[in-house]
Amino acid sequence: MLDDFMVRAALAGTGVALAAAPLGCFVVWRRMAYFGDATAHAAILGVALSLAFSMSVFVGAMVVALLMALTVNFLSGRGYAMDTLLGVMAHSALAFGLVAVSFLSGIRIDLMAYLFGDILAVSRVDLGVIWSGAAIVVALIGWRWSALLTTTLNEDLAYANGINPKREQLVLTLALAITVAVAIKVVGVLLIAAMLIIPAAAARPLSRTPEGMAVTAGLIGMTSVIVGLRAAFVFDTPAGPSIVCVAALSFVMSSILRTFRTTA
């Protein structure tokens, strides 16, 4: 069954959707969209370093994404506006990554595949990495779910309950780095943030509880993958962007539904 490239693509996209769903909810609740974008952009530098030192692209992307996230956490609140800091870090990391790639003489690299993803070229090994990473992210978020929700709601309440908000932020940072590393093969660094944010944003009007929103976001993400792949096959369009387009349409439909509910 796994010899069919479309089946491998669907399984890979489903794995990414499962990892991105609960994490994307926290990104939406905490208004961390730019934070996710900056972390994703840093991954291209990790790709360049991985290829230069003959390392696993997954490891390089995860390490650099994690370092980027930790750097942003460290510098925030030290005289820099968060949006300014994230803008500088995101674009600088992407630029340094692209420049580093240009120095890789003798190494053939399809830069577009890392920028926009190449889900149709996913191998069995890639599937193992993606699903292993997704399992780690889901287990990590599930383990700290209550503490993360409390910290997101109110940091003072978290302290009162013996929860360290900085530790929970570190958990989110680690989960985000893993998600970026496993998603880079599927949708690329420029579309990772979209898969984190759009399904969660689309699920918000359709959910009554945080848990329900995470589950709904996962369903929307997986549906976007299947429908997007089918649309890419039928209309001969890029697979990664097609998946994001379907997710965007789901957000539009959920927004329309919310409008009807509020006016009814």
mmCIF file of C-alpha atoms in Angstrom:
data_model
loop_
_atom_site.group_PDB
_atom_site.id
_atom_site.type_symbol
_atom_site.label_atom_id
_atom_site.label_comp_id
_atom_site.label_asym_id
_atom_site.label_seq_id
_atom_site.Cartn_x
_atom_site.Cartn_y
_atom_site.Cartn_z
ATOM 1 C CA MET A 1 0.000 0.000 0.000
ATOM 2 C CA LEU A 2 2.824 2.387 0.864
ATOM 3 C CA ASP A 3 4.216 2.032 -2.650
ATOM 4 C CA ASP A 4 1.514 4.460 -3.797
ATOM 5 C CA PHE A 5 2.953 7.966 -3.523
ATOM 6 C CA MET A 6 -0.502 9.498 -2.984
ATOM 7 C CA VAL A 7 -1.119 7.221 -0.003
ATOM 8 C CA ARG A 8 2.236 8.194 1.497
ATOM 9 C CA ALA A 9 1.417 11.864 0.902
ATOM 10 C CA ALA A 10 -1.971 11.526 2.599
ATOM 11 C CA LEU A 11 -0.436 9.746 5.597
ATOM 12 C CA ALA A 12 2.301 12.363 5.887
ATOM 13 C CA GLY A 13 -0.166 15.243 5.725
ATOM 14 C CA THR A 14 -2.413 13.566 8.283
ATOM 15 C CA GLY A 15 0.513 13.196 10.665
ATOM 16 C CA VAL A 16 1.398 16.868 10.340
ATOM 17 C CA ALA A 17 -2.258 17.866 10.832
ATOM 18 C CA LEU A 18 -2.459 15.833 14.039
ATOM 19 C CA ALA A 19 0.678 17.472 15.419
ATOM 20 C CA ALA A 20 -0.327 20.972 14.364
ATOM 21 C CA ALA A 21 -3.922 20.842 15.660
ATOM 22 C CA PRO A 22 -3.463 21.054 19.464
ATOM 23 C CA LEU A 23 -0.365 23.214 19.142
ATOM 24 C CA GLY A 24 -2.151 25.544 16.728
ATOM 25 C CA CYS A 25 -4.912 26.072 19.278
ATOM 26 C CA PHE A 26 -2.404 27.439 21.780
ATOM 27 C CA VAL A 27 -0.822 29.561 19.055
ATOM 28 C CA VAL A 28 -4.258 31.097 18.384
ATOM 29 C CA TRP A 29 -5.203 31.496 22.052
ATOM 30 C CA ARG A 30 -1.876 33.091 22.951
ATOM 31 C CA ARG A 31 -1.715 35.175 19.759
ATOM 32 C CA MET A 32 1.634 33.623 18.843
ATOM 33 C CA ALA A 33 1.150 33.620 15.067
ATOM 34 C CA TYR A 34 4.314 35.611 14.404
ATOM 35 C CA PHE A 35 6.203 33.443 16.877
ATOM 36 C CA GLY A 36 5.340 30.347 14.852
ATOM 37 C CA ASP A 37 6.245 32.122 11.637
ATOM 38 C CA ALA A 38 9.666 33.139 12.962
ATOM 39 C CA THR A 39 10.386 29.598 14.150
ATOM 40 C CA ALA A 40 9.378 28.163 10.785
ATOM 41 C CA HIS A 41 11.535 30.623 8.834
ATOM 42 C CA ALA A 42 14.542 29.645 10.929
ATOM 43 C CA ALA A 43 14.190 26.045 9.748
ATOM 44 C CA ILE A 44 15.670 26.844 6.323
ATOM 45 C CA LEU A 45 18.941 27.732 8.065
ATOM 46 C CA GLY A 46 18.740 24.353 9.790
ATOM 47 C CA VAL A 47 18.302 22.684 6.400
ATOM 48 C CA ALA A 48 21.428 24.397 5.057
ATOM 49 C CA LEU A 49 23.504 23.419 8.100
ATOM 50 C CA SER A 50 22.224 19.842 7.922
ATOM 51 C CA LEU A 51 23.264 19.477 4.308
ATOM 52 C CA ALA A 52 26.628 21.148 4.930
ATOM 53 C CA PHE A 53 27.506 18.759 7.782
ATOM 54 C CA SER A 54 25.772 15.676 6.298
ATOM 55 C CA MET A 55 23.239 15.542 9.109
ATOM 56 C CA SER A 56 19.579 14.626 9.133
ATOM 57 C CA VAL A 57 17.458 17.502 7.837
ATOM 58 C CA PHE A 58 14.933 16.741 10.574
ATOM 59 C CA VAL A 59 17.544 17.145 13.318
ATOM 60 C CA GLY A 60 19.044 20.315 11.847
ATOM 61 C CA ALA A 61 15.676 21.991 11.300
ATOM 62 C CA MET A 62 14.485 21.081 14.799
ATOM 63 C CA VAL A 63 17.652 22.291 16.526
ATOM 64 C CA VAL A 64 17.717 25.645 14.719
ATOM 65 C CA ALA A 65 13.960 26.151 15.162
ATOM 66 C CA LEU A 66 14.336 25.414 18.864
ATOM 67 C CA LEU A 67 17.274 27.825 19.183
ATOM 68 C CA MET A 68 15.243 30.509 17.403
ATOM 69 C CA ALA A 69 12.274 30.028 19.712
ATOM 70 C CA LEU A 70 14.473 30.075 22.822
ATOM 71 C CA THR A 71 16.255 33.222 21.603
ATOM 72 C CA VAL A 72 12.949 35.010 21.080
ATOM 73 C CA ASN A 73 11.807 33.939 24.556
ATOM 74 C CA PHE A 74 15.049 35.210 26.075
ATOM 75 C CA LEU A 75 14.999 38.588 24.315
ATOM 76 C CA SER A 76 11.297 39.304 24.844
ATOM 77 C CA GLY A 77 10.659 41.782 27.612
ATOM 78 C CA ARG A 78 14.192 43.196 27.412
ATOM 79 C CA GLY A 79 13.394 46.475 25.736
ATOM 80 C CA TYR A 80 12.184 45.065 22.411
ATOM 81 C CA ALA A 81 8.612 45.151 21.159
ATOM 82 C CA MET A 82 7.560 41.572 20.444
ATOM 83 C CA ASP A 83 6.296 42.213 16.900
ATOM 84 C CA THR A 84 9.516 44.070 16.024
ATOM 85 C CA LEU A 85 11.694 41.349 17.527
ATOM 86 C CA LEU A 86 9.838 38.598 15.697
ATOM 87 C CA GLY A 87 9.989 40.487 12.407
ATOM 88 C CA VAL A 88 13.748 40.962 12.698
ATOM 89 C CA MET A 89 14.406 37.364 13.754
ATOM 90 C CA ALA A 90 12.100 35.761 11.162
ATOM 91 C CA HIS A 91 13.385 37.592 8.119
ATOM 92 C CA SER A 92 16.997 37.502 9.260
ATOM 93 C CA ALA A 93 16.901 33.734 9.803
ATOM 94 C CA LEU A 94 15.295 33.160 6.414
ATOM 95 C CA ALA A 95 17.840 35.412 4.687
ATOM 96 C CA PHE A 96 20.819 33.772 6.392
ATOM 97 C CA GLY A 97 19.402 30.373 5.518
ATOM 98 C CA LEU A 98 19.015 31.230 1.842
ATOM 99 C CA VAL A 99 22.534 32.687 1.728
ATOM 100 C CA ALA A 100 23.923 29.593 3.459
ATOM 101 C CA VAL A 101 22.226 27.366 0.873
ATOM 102 C CA SER A 102 23.971 29.275 -1.921
ATOM 103 C CA PHE A 103 27.359 28.258 -0.489
ATOM 104 C CA LEU A 104 26.571 24.550 -0.696
ATOM 105 C CA SER A 105 28.604 23.836 -3.811
ATOM 106 C CA GLY A 106 28.498 20.254 -4.968
ATOM 107 C CA ILE A 107 25.267 19.581 -3.067
ATOM 108 C CA ARG A 108 22.152 19.473 -5.163
ATOM 109 C CA ILE A 109 19.185 20.985 -3.329
ATOM 110 C CA ASP A 110 15.661 21.750 -4.461
ATOM 111 C CA LEU A 111 15.101 24.978 -2.566
ATOM 112 C CA MET A 112 11.466 25.260 -3.647
ATOM 113 C CA ALA A 113 10.749 21.898 -2.015
ATOM 114 C CA TYR A 114 11.910 23.230 1.352
ATOM 115 C CA LEU A 115 10.163 26.580 0.942
ATOM 116 C CA PHE A 116 6.787 25.241 -0.216
ATOM 117 C CA GLY A 117 7.043 21.545 0.595
ATOM 118 C CA ASP A 118 7.171 18.426 -1.552
ATOM 119 C CA ILE A 119 4.611 16.134 0.031
ATOM 120 C CA LEU A 120 4.410 13.923 -3.058
ATOM 121 C CA ALA A 121 8.067 12.927 -2.610
ATOM 122 C CA VAL A 122 7.627 11.665 0.957
ATOM 123 C CA SER A 123 9.363 8.318 1.533
ATOM 124 C CA ARG A 124 8.694 5.557 4.043
ATOM 125 C CA VAL A 125 11.525 6.873 6.204
ATOM 126 C CA ASP A 126 9.982 10.353 6.097
ATOM 127 C CA LEU A 127 6.660 8.842 7.181
ATOM 128 C CA GLY A 128 8.331 7.251 10.183
ATOM 129 C CA VAL A 129 9.923 10.552 11.174
ATOM 130 C CA ILE A 130 6.704 12.530 10.684
ATOM 131 C CA TRP A 131 4.516 10.170 12.688
ATOM 132 C CA SER A 132 7.125 9.771 15.427
ATOM 133 C CA GLY A 133 7.358 13.548 15.730
ATOM 134 C CA ALA A 134 3.578 13.902 15.694
ATOM 135 C CA ALA A 135 3.244 11.294 18.445
ATOM 136 C CA ILE A 136 5.795 13.150 20.589
ATOM 137 C CA VAL A 137 4.004 16.487 20.103
ATOM 138 C CA VAL A 138 0.554 15.054 20.876
ATOM 139 C CA ALA A 139 1.894 13.220 23.952
ATOM 140 C CA LEU A 140 3.721 16.336 25.156
ATOM 141 C CA ILE A 141 0.705 18.614 24.754
ATOM 142 C CA GLY A 142 -1.615 15.999 26.259
ATOM 143 C CA TRP A 143 0.681 15.587 29.266
ATOM 144 C CA ARG A 144 0.802 19.324 29.991
ATOM 145 C CA TRP A 145 -2.708 20.160 28.714
ATOM 146 C CA SER A 146 -4.208 21.345 32.006
ATOM 147 C CA ALA A 147 -1.132 23.353 32.988
ATOM 148 C CA LEU A 148 -0.893 24.919 29.539
ATOM 149 C CA LEU A 149 -4.568 25.921 29.625
ATOM 150 C CA THR A 150 -4.199 27.464 33.070
ATOM 151 C CA THR A 151 -1.112 29.416 32.014
ATOM 152 C CA THR A 152 -2.839 30.598 28.841
ATOM 153 C CA LEU A 153 -5.856 31.752 30.836
ATOM 154 C CA ASN A 154 -3.951 33.678 33.514
ATOM 155 C CA GLU A 155 -0.313 33.538 34.603
ATOM 156 C CA ASP A 156 -1.172 34.687 38.137
ATOM 157 C CA LEU A 157 -3.660 31.834 38.413
ATOM 158 C CA ALA A 158 -0.946 29.480 37.186
ATOM 159 C CA TYR A 159 1.455 30.655 39.895
ATOM 160 C CA ALA A 160 -1.296 30.231 42.493
ATOM 161 C CA ASN A 161 -1.696 26.615 41.396
ATOM 162 C CA GLY A 162 2.029 25.926 41.584
ATOM 163 C CA ILE A 163 2.535 26.054 37.809
ATOM 164 C CA ASN A 164 5.596 27.745 36.324
ATOM 165 C CA PRO A 165 4.485 29.659 33.184
ATOM 166 C CA LYS A 166 8.050 29.765 31.849
ATOM 167 C CA ARG A 167 8.241 25.977 31.986
ATOM 168 C CA GLU A 168 4.972 25.683 30.078
ATOM 169 C CA GLN A 169 6.261 28.162 27.505
ATOM 170 C CA LEU A 170 9.300 25.932 27.095
ATOM 171 C CA VAL A 171 6.998 22.946 26.475
ATOM 172 C CA LEU A 172 5.210 24.870 23.727
ATOM 173 C CA THR A 173 8.548 25.963 22.294
ATOM 174 C CA LEU A 174 9.808 22.370 22.121
ATOM 175 C CA ALA A 175 6.531 21.160 20.563
ATOM 176 C CA LEU A 176 6.667 23.947 18.010
ATOM 177 C CA ALA A 177 10.252 23.096 17.020
ATOM 178 C CA ILE A 178 9.343 19.420 16.531
ATOM 179 C CA THR A 179 6.263 20.323 14.485
ATOM 180 C CA VAL A 180 8.265 22.633 12.245
ATOM 181 C CA ALA A 181 10.889 19.933 11.711
ATOM 182 C CA VAL A 182 8.365 17.256 10.697
ATOM 183 C CA ALA A 183 6.239 19.625 8.586
ATOM 184 C CA ILE A 184 9.059 21.070 6.487
ATOM 185 C CA LYS A 185 8.942 18.120 4.086
ATOM 186 C CA VAL A 186 5.166 18.368 3.686
ATOM 187 C CA VAL A 187 4.271 22.054 3.351
ATOM 188 C CA GLY A 188 7.649 23.845 3.524
ATOM 189 C CA VAL A 189 8.819 26.615 5.810
ATOM 190 C CA LEU A 190 6.644 29.307 4.228
ATOM 191 C CA LEU A 191 3.399 27.397 4.790
ATOM 192 C CA ILE A 192 4.013 25.743 8.166
ATOM 193 C CA ALA A 193 2.538 28.678 10.090
ATOM 194 C CA ALA A 194 -0.573 28.466 7.926
ATOM 195 C CA MET A 195 -1.148 24.824 8.901
ATOM 196 C CA LEU A 196 -0.706 25.757 12.539
ATOM 197 C CA ILE A 197 -3.048 28.736 12.552
ATOM 198 C CA ILE A 198 -5.767 28.241 9.926
ATOM 199 C CA PRO A 199 -7.302 24.914 11.079
ATOM 200 C CA ALA A 200 -7.317 26.127 14.697
ATOM 201 C CA ALA A 201 -8.859 29.463 13.710
ATOM 202 C CA ALA A 202 -11.479 27.643 11.621
ATOM 203 C CA ALA A 203 -12.299 25.341 14.547
ATOM 204 C CA ARG A 204 -12.785 28.140 17.059
ATOM 205 C CA PRO A 205 -16.345 29.171 16.026
ATOM 206 C CA LEU A 206 -17.377 25.500 15.844
ATOM 207 C CA SER A 207 -16.224 24.511 19.340
ATOM 208 C CA ARG A 208 -17.510 25.029 22.863
ATOM 209 C CA THR A 209 -14.566 23.634 24.828
ATOM 210 C CA PRO A 210 -10.768 23.794 24.419
ATOM 211 C CA GLU A 211 -10.634 20.036 23.939
ATOM 212 C CA GLY A 212 -13.373 20.235 21.321
ATOM 213 C CA MET A 213 -11.456 22.946 19.479
ATOM 214 C CA ALA A 214 -8.299 20.812 19.378
ATOM 215 C CA VAL A 215 -10.210 17.810 18.020
ATOM 216 C CA THR A 216 -12.095 19.928 15.475
ATOM 217 C CA ALA A 217 -8.857 21.570 14.348
ATOM 218 C CA GLY A 218 -7.363 18.132 13.790
ATOM 219 C CA LEU A 219 -10.361 17.040 11.717
ATOM 220 C CA ILE A 220 -10.228 20.231 9.646
ATOM 221 C CA GLY A 221 -6.495 19.807 9.119
ATOM 222 C CA MET A 222 -6.810 16.185 8.015
ATOM 223 C CA THR A 223 -9.738 16.997 5.729
ATOM 224 C CA SER A 224 -7.737 19.846 4.199
ATOM 225 C CA VAL A 225 -4.895 17.426 3.468
ATOM 226 C CA ILE A 226 -7.112 14.852 1.742
ATOM 227 C CA VAL A 227 -9.164 17.377 -0.239
ATOM 228 C CA GLY A 228 -6.087 19.473 -1.060
ATOM 229 C CA LEU A 229 -4.202 16.472 -2.403
ATOM 230 C CA ARG A 230 -7.188 15.474 -4.504
ATOM 231 C CA ALA A 231 -7.510 19.020 -5.870
ATOM 232 C CA ALA A 232 -3.778 19.122 -6.662
ATOM 233 C CA PHE A 233 -4.100 15.841 -8.560
ATOM 234 C CA VAL A 234 -7.182 16.943 -10.519
ATOM 235 C CA PHE A 235 -6.111 20.503 -11.324
ATOM 236 C CA ASP A 236 -2.328 19.885 -11.491
ATOM 237 C CA THR A 237 -1.543 22.471 -8.808
ATOM 238 C CA PRO A 238 1.207 22.467 -6.124
ATOM 239 C CA ALA A 239 0.190 20.075 -3.352
ATOM 240 C CA GLY A 240 1.319 22.075 -0.303
ATOM 241 C CA PRO A 241 -0.327 25.368 -1.294
ATOM 242 C CA SER A 242 -3.456 23.463 -2.371
ATOM 243 C CA ILE A 243 -3.771 21.996 1.114
ATOM 244 C CA VAL A 244 -3.466 25.440 2.678
ATOM 245 C CA CYS A 245 -6.053 26.836 0.240
ATOM 246 C CA VAL A 246 -8.572 24.202 1.326
ATOM 247 C CA ALA A 247 -7.857 25.018 4.974
ATOM 248 C CA ALA A 248 -8.395 28.714 4.191
ATOM 249 C CA LEU A 249 -11.757 27.922 2.598
ATOM 250 C CA SER A 250 -12.758 26.027 5.736
ATOM 251 C CA PHE A 251 -11.923 29.134 7.767
ATOM 252 C CA VAL A 252 -14.115 31.242 5.490
ATOM 253 C CA MET A 253 -17.013 28.803 5.853
ATOM 254 C CA SER A 254 -16.706 28.649 9.646
ATOM 255 C CA SER A 255 -16.593 32.461 9.791
ATOM 256 C CA ILE A 256 -19.768 32.655 7.697
ATOM 257 C CA LEU A 257 -21.435 30.105 9.980
ATOM 258 C CA ARG A 258 -20.483 32.144 13.044
ATOM 259 C CA THR A 259 -21.958 35.263 11.427
ATOM 260 C CA PHE A 260 -25.256 33.467 10.823
ATOM 261 C CA ARG A 261 -25.299 32.202 14.413
ATOM 262 C CA THR A 262 -24.745 35.655 15.904
ATOM 263 C CA THR A 263 -27.399 37.303 13.724
ATOM 264 C CA ALA A 264 -29.983 34.543 14.182
#
